[in-house]
PDB file of C-alpha atoms in Angstrom:
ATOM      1  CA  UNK A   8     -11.832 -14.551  -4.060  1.00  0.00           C
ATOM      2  CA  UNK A   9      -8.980 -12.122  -3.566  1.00  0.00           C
ATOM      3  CA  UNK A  10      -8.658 -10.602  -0.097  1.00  0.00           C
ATOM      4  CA  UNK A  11      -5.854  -8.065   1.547  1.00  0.00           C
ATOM      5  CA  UNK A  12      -5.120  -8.579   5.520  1.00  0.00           C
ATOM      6  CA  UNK A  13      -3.260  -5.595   7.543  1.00  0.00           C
ATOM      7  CA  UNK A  14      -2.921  -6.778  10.384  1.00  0.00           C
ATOM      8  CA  UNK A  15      -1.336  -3.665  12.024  1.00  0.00           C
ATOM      9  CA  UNK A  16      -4.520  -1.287  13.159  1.00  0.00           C
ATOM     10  CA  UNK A  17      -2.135   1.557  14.541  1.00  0.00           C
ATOM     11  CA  UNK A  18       1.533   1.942  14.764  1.00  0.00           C
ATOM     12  CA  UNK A  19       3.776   4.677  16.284  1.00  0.00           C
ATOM     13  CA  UNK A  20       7.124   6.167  14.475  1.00  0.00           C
ATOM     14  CA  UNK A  21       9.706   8.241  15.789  1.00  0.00           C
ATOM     15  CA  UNK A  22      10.613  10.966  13.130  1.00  0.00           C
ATOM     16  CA  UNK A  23      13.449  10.602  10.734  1.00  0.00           C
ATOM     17  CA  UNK A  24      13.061   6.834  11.573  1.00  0.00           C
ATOM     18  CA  UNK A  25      11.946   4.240   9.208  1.00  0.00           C
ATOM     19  CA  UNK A  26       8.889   2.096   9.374  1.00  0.00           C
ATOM     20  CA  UNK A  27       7.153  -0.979   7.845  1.00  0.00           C
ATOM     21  CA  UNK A  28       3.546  -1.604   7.248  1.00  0.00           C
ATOM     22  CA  UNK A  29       2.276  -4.777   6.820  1.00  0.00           C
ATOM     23  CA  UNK A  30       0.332  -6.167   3.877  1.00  0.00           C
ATOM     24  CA  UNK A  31      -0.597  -9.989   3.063  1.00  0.00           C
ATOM     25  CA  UNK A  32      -3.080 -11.100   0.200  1.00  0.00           C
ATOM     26  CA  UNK A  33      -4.394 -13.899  -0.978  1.00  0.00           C
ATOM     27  CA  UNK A  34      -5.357 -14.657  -4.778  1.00  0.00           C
ATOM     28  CA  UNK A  35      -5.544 -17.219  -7.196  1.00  0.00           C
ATOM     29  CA  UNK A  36      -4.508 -14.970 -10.002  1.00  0.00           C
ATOM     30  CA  UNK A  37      -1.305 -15.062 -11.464  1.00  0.00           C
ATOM     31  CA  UNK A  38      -1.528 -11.837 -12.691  1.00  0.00           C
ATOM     32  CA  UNK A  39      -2.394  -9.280 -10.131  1.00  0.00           C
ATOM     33  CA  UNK A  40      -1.330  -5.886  -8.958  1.00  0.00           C
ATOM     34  CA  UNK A  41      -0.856  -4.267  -5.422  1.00  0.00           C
ATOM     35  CA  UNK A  42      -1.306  -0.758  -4.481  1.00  0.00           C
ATOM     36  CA  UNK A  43      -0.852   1.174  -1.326  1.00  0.00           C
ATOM     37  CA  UNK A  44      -2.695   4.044  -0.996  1.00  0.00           C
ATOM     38  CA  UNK A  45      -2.388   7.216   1.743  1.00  0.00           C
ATOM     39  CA  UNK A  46      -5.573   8.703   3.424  1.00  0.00           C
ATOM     40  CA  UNK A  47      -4.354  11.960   5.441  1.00  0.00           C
ATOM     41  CA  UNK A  48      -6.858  13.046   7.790  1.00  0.00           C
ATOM     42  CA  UNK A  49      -8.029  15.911   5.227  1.00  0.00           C
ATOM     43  CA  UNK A  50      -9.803  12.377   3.654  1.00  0.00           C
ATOM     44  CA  UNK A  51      -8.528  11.888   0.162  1.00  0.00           C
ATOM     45  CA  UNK A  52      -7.025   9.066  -1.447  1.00  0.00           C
ATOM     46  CA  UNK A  53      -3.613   9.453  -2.458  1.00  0.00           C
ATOM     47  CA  UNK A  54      -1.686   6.739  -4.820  1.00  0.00           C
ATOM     48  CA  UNK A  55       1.685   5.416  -3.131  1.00  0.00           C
ATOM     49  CA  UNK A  56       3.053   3.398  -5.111  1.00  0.00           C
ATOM     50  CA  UNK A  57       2.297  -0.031  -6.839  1.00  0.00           C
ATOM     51  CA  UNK A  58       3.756  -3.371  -8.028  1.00  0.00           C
ATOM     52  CA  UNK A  59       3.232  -5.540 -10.504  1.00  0.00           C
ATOM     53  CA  UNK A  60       2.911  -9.485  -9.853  1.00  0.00           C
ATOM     54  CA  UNK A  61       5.523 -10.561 -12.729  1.00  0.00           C
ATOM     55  CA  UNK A  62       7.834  -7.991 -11.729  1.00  0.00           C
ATOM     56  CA  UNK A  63      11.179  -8.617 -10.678  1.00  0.00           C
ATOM     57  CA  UNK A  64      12.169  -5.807  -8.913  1.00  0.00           C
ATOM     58  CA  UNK A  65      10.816  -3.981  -5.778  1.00  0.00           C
ATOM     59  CA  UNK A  66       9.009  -0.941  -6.336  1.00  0.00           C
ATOM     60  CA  UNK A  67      10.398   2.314  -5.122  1.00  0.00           C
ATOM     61  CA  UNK A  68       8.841   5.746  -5.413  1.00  0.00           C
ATOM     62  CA  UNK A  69      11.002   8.579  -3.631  1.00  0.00           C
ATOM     63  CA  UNK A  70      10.965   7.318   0.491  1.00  0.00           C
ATOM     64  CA  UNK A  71       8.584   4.451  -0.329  1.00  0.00           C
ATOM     65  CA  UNK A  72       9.097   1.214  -1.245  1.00  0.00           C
ATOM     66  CA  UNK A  73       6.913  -1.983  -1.548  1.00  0.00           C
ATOM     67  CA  UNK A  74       8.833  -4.800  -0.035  1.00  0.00           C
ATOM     68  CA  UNK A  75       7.514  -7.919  -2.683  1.00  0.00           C
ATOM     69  CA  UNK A  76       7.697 -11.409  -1.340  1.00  0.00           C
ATOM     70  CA  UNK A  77       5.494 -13.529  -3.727  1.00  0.00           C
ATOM     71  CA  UNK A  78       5.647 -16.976  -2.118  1.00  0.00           C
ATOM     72  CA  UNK A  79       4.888 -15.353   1.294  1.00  0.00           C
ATOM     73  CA  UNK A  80       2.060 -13.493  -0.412  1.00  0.00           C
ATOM     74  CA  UNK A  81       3.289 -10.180   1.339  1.00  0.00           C
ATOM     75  CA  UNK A  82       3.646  -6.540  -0.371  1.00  0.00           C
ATOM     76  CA  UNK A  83       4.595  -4.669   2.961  1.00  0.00           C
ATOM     77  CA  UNK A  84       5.363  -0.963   2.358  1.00  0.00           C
ATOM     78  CA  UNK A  85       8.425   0.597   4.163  1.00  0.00           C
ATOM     79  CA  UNK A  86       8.665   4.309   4.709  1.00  0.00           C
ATOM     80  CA  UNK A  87      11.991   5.674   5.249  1.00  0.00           C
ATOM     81  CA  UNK A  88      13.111   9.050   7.136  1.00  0.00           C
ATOM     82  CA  UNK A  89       9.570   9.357   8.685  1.00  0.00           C
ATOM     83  CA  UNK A  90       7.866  13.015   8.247  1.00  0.00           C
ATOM     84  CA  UNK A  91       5.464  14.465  10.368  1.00  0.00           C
ATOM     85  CA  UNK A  92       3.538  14.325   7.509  1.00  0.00           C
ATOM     86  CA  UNK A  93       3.053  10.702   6.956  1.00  0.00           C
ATOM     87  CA  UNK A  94       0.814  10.380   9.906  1.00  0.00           C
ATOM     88  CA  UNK A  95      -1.935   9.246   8.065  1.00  0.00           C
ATOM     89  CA  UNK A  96      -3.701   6.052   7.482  1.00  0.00           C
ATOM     90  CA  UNK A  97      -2.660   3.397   4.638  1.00  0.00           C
ATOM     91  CA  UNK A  98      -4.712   0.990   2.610  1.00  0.00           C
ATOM     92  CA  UNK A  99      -2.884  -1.934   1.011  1.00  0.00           C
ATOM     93  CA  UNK A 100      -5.212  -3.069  -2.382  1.00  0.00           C
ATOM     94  CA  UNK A 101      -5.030  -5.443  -5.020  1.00  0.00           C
ATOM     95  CA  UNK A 102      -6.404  -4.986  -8.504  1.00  0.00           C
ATOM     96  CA  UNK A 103      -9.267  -7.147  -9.871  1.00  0.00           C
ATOM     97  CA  UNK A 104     -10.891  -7.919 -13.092  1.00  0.00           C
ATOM     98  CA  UNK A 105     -11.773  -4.449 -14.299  1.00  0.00           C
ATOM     99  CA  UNK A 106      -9.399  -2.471 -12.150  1.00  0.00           C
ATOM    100  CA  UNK A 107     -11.143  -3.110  -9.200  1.00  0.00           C
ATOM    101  CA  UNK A 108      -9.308  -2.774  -6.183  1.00  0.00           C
ATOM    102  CA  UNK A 109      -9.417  -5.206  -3.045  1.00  0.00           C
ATOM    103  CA  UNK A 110      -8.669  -3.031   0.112  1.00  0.00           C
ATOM    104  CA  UNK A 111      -7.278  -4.278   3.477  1.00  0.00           C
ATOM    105  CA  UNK A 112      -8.872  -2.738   6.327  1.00  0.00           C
ATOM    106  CA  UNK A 113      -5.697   0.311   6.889  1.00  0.00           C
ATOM    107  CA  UNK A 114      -3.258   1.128   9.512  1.00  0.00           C
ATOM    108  CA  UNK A 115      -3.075   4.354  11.079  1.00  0.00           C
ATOM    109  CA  UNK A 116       0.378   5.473  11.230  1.00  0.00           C
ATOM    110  CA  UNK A 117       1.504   8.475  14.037  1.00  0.00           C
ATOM    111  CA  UNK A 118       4.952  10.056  12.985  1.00  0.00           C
ATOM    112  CA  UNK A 119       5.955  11.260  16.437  1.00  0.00           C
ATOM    113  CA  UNK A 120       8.363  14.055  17.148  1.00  0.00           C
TER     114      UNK A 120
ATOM    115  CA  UNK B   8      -7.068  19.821 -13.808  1.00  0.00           C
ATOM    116  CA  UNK B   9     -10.875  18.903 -12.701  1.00  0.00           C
ATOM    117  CA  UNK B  10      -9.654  14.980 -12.340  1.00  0.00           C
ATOM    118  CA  UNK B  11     -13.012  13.071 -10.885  1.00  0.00           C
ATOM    119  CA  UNK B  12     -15.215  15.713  -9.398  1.00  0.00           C
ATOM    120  CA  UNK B  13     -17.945  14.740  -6.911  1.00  0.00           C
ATOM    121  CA  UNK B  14     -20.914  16.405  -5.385  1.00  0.00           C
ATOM    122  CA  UNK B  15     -21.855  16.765  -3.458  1.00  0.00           C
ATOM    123  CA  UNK B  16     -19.409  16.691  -0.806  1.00  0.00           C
ATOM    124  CA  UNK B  17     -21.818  16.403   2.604  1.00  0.00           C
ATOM    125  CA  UNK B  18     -25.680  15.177   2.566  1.00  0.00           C
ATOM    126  CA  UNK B  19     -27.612  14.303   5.348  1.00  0.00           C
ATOM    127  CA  UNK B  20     -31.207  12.277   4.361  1.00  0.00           C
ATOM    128  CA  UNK B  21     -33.873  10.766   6.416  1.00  0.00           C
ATOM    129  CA  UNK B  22     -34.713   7.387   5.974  1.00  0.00           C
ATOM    130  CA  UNK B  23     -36.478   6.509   2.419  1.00  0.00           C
ATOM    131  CA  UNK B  24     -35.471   9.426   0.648  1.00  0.00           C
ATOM    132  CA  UNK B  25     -33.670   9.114  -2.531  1.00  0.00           C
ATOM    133  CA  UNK B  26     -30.459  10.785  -3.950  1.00  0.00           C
ATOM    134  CA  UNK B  27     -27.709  10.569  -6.552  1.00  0.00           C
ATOM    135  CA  UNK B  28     -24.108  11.132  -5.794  1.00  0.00           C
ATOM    136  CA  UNK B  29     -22.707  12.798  -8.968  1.00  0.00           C
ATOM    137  CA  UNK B  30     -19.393  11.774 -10.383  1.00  0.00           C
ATOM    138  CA  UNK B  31     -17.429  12.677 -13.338  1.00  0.00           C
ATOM    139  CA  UNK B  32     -14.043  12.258 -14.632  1.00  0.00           C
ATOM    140  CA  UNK B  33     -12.626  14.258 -17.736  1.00  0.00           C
ATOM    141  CA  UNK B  34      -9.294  12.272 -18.126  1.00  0.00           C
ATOM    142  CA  UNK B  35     -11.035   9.836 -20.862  1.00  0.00           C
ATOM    143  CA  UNK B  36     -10.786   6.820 -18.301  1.00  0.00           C
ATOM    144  CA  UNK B  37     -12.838   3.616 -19.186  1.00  0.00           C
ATOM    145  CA  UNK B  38     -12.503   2.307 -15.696  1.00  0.00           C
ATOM    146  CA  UNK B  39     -14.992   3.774 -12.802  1.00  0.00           C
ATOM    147  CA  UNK B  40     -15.874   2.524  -9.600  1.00  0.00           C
ATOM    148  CA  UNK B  41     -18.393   3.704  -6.807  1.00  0.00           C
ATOM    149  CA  UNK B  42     -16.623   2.476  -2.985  1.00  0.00           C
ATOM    150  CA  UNK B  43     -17.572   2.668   0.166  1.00  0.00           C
ATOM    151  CA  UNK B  44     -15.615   3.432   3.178  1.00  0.00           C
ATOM    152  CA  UNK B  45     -16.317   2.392   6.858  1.00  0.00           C
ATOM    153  CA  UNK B  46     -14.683   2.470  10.037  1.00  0.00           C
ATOM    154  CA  UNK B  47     -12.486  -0.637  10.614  1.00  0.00           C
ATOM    155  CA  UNK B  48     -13.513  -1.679   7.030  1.00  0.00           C
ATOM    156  CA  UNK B  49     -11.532  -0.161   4.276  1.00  0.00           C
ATOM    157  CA  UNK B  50     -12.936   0.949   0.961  1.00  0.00           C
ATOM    158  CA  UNK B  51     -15.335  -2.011  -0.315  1.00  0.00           C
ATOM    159  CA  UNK B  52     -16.565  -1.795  -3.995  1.00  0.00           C
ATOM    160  CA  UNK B  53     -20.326  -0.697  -4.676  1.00  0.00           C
ATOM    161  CA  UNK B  54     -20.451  -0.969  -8.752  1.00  0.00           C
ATOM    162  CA  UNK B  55     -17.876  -0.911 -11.713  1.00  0.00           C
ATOM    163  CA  UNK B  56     -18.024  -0.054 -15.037  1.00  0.00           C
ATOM    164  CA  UNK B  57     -15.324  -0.560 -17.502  1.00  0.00           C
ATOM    165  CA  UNK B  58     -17.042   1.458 -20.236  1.00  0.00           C
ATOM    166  CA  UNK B  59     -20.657   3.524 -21.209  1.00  0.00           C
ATOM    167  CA  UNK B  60     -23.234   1.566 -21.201  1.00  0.00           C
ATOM    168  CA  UNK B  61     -21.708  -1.212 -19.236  1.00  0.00           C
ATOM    169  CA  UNK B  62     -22.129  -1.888 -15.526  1.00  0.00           C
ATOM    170  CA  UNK B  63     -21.764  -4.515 -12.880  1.00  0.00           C
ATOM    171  CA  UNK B  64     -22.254  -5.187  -9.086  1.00  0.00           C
ATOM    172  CA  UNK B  65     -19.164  -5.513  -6.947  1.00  0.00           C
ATOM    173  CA  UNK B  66     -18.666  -6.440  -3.499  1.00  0.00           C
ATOM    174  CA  UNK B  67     -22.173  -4.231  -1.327  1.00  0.00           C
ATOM    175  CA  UNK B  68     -24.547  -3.417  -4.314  1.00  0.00           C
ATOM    176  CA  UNK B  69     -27.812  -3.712  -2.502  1.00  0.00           C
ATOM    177  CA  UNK B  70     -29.839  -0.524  -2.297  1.00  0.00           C
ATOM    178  CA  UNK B  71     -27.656   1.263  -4.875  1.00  0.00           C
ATOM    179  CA  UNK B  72     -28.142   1.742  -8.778  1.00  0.00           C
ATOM    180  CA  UNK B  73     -25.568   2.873 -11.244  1.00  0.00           C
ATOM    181  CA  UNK B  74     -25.845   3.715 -14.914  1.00  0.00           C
ATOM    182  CA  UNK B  75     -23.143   4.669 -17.380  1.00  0.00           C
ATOM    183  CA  UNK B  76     -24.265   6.711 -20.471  1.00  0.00           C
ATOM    184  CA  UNK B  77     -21.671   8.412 -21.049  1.00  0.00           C
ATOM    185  CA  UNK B  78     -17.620   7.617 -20.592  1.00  0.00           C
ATOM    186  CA  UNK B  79     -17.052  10.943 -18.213  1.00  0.00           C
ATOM    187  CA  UNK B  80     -20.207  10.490 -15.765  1.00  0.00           C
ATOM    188  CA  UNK B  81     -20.980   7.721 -13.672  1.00  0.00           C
ATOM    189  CA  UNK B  82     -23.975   8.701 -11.254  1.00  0.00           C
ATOM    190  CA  UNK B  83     -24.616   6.363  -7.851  1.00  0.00           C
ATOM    191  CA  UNK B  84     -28.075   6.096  -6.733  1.00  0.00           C
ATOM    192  CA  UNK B  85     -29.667   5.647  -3.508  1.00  0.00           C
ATOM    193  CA  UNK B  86     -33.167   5.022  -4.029  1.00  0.00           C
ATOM    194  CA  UNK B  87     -34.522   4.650  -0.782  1.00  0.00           C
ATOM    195  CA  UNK B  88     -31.731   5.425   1.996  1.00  0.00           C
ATOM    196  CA  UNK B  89     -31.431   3.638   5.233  1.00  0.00           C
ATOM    197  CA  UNK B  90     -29.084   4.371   8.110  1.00  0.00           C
ATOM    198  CA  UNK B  91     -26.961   1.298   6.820  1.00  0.00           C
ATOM    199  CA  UNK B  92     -25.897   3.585   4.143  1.00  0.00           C
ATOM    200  CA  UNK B  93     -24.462   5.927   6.423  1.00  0.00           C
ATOM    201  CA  UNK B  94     -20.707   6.496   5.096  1.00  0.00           C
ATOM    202  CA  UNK B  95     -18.216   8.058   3.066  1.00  0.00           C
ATOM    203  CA  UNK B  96     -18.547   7.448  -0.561  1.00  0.00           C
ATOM    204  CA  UNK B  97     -15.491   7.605  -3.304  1.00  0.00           C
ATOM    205  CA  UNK B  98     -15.744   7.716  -6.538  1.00  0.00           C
ATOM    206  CA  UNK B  99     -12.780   6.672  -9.059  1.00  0.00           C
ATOM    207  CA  UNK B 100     -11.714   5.929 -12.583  1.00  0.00           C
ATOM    208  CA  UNK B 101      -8.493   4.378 -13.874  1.00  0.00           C
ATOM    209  CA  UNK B 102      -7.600   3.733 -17.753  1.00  0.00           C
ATOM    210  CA  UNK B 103      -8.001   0.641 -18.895  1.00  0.00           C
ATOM    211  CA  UNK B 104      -4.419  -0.793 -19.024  1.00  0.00           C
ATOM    212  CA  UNK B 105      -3.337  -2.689 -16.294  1.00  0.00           C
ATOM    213  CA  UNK B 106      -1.185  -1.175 -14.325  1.00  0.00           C
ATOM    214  CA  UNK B 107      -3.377   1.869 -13.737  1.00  0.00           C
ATOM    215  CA  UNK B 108      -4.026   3.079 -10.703  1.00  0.00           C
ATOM    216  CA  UNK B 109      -7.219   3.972  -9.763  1.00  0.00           C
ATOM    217  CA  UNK B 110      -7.751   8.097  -9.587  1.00  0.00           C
ATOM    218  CA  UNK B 111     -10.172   9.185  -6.719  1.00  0.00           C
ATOM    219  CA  UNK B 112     -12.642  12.256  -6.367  1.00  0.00           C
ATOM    220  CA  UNK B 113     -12.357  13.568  -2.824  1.00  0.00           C
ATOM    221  CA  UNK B 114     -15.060  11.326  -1.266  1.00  0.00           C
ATOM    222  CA  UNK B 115     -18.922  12.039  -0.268  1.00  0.00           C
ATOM    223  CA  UNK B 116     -19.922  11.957   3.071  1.00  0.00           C
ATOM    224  CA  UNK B 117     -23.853  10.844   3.329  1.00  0.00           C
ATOM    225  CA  UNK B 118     -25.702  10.739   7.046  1.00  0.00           C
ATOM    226  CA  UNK B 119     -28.962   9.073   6.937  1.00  0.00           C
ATOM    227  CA  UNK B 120     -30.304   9.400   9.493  1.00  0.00           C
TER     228      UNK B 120
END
């Protein structure tokens, strides 16, 4: 069975700073994907960024980036030059079978000024 | 842009009554999903489809039915609500190659109380 562990419930950022959320998993797949995903307060689910299992490089998407270690079985996301705006909680989630995602259980991230 | 479009957005129910939470995407996706999200939980997966007229269980299916007749609708069904079922429900679809990500509606909120 595939399973995602945050292990960070809250953290705190100072603005403009940068900031890592944890993510490990655990699959017997070979092939597998890993998302993050944003949940702002206002309660949708907005798409971060994802990365594939076989690929080589990290994925970036503008201020995110999906730090990849496969043999630690981590896929921790770092945002740089925090914004008031990020304060919001992540989801870390792996695809299944069927595009079925895995979720972790979130961090709620506070962007302080 | 309609995306997946859910209704409805709030419901409240007393126990034993039945409802369907309506979803539908128009972006041609085979993928949909029904989740459920909790506090301290994540997002855990109700039922799947990958395409009309196929369905499966996923991670909490008891007391919830799904069908599939058509590619763009993919209705959830409560058919006798309890208080368990108390939660925010999400709806999404994704294409069928793999490294789609999965395209929410703006969640359901049911009380049952």
């Amino acid at each position: 069975a595939q399973k995602i562990t945050q292990t960070q419930p809250g953290m705190f950022v100072q603005e403009k700073e940068a900031v890592t959320l944890d993510c490990t998993y655990d699959t017997s797949d070979q092939s597998y994907g890993l998302f993050w995903y944003k949940q702002p307060s206002s309660g949708e689910m907005i798409f971060l960024i994802y990365q594939g299992s076989y690929d080589e490089q990290n994925a970036t998407e503008g201020r995110y980036s999906l730090n990849f270690q496969k043999a630690r079985k981590s896929a921790n996301l770092v945002i740089s030059a925090s914004q008031l705006g990020d304060s919001a909680m992540y989801f870390c989630a792996m695809r299944a079978w069927g595009n079925k995602l895995v979720f972790g259980a979130g961090t709620i991230l506070r962007v302080k000024s | 842009n309609a995306g997946v479009t859910q209704t409805p957005k709030f419901q409240v129910l007393k126990t034993g009554q039945s409802m369907t939470l309506q979803c539908a995407q128009d972006m041609n996706h085979e993928y949909m999903s029904w989740y459920r999200q909790d506090p301290g939980m994540g997002l855990r997966l109700i039922h799947y489809s990958v395409g009309a007229g196929i369905t499966d269980q996923g991670e909490v299916p008891n007391g919830y039915n799904v069908s599939r007749s058509t590619t763009e609708d993919f209705p959830l069904r409560l058919l006798s609500a309890a208080p368990s079922q108390t939660s925010v429900y999400f709806c999404a679809s994704s294409p069928r190659r793999n490294t789609g990500e999965l395209f929410f509606g703006e969640g359901s909120r049911l009380t049952v109380l």
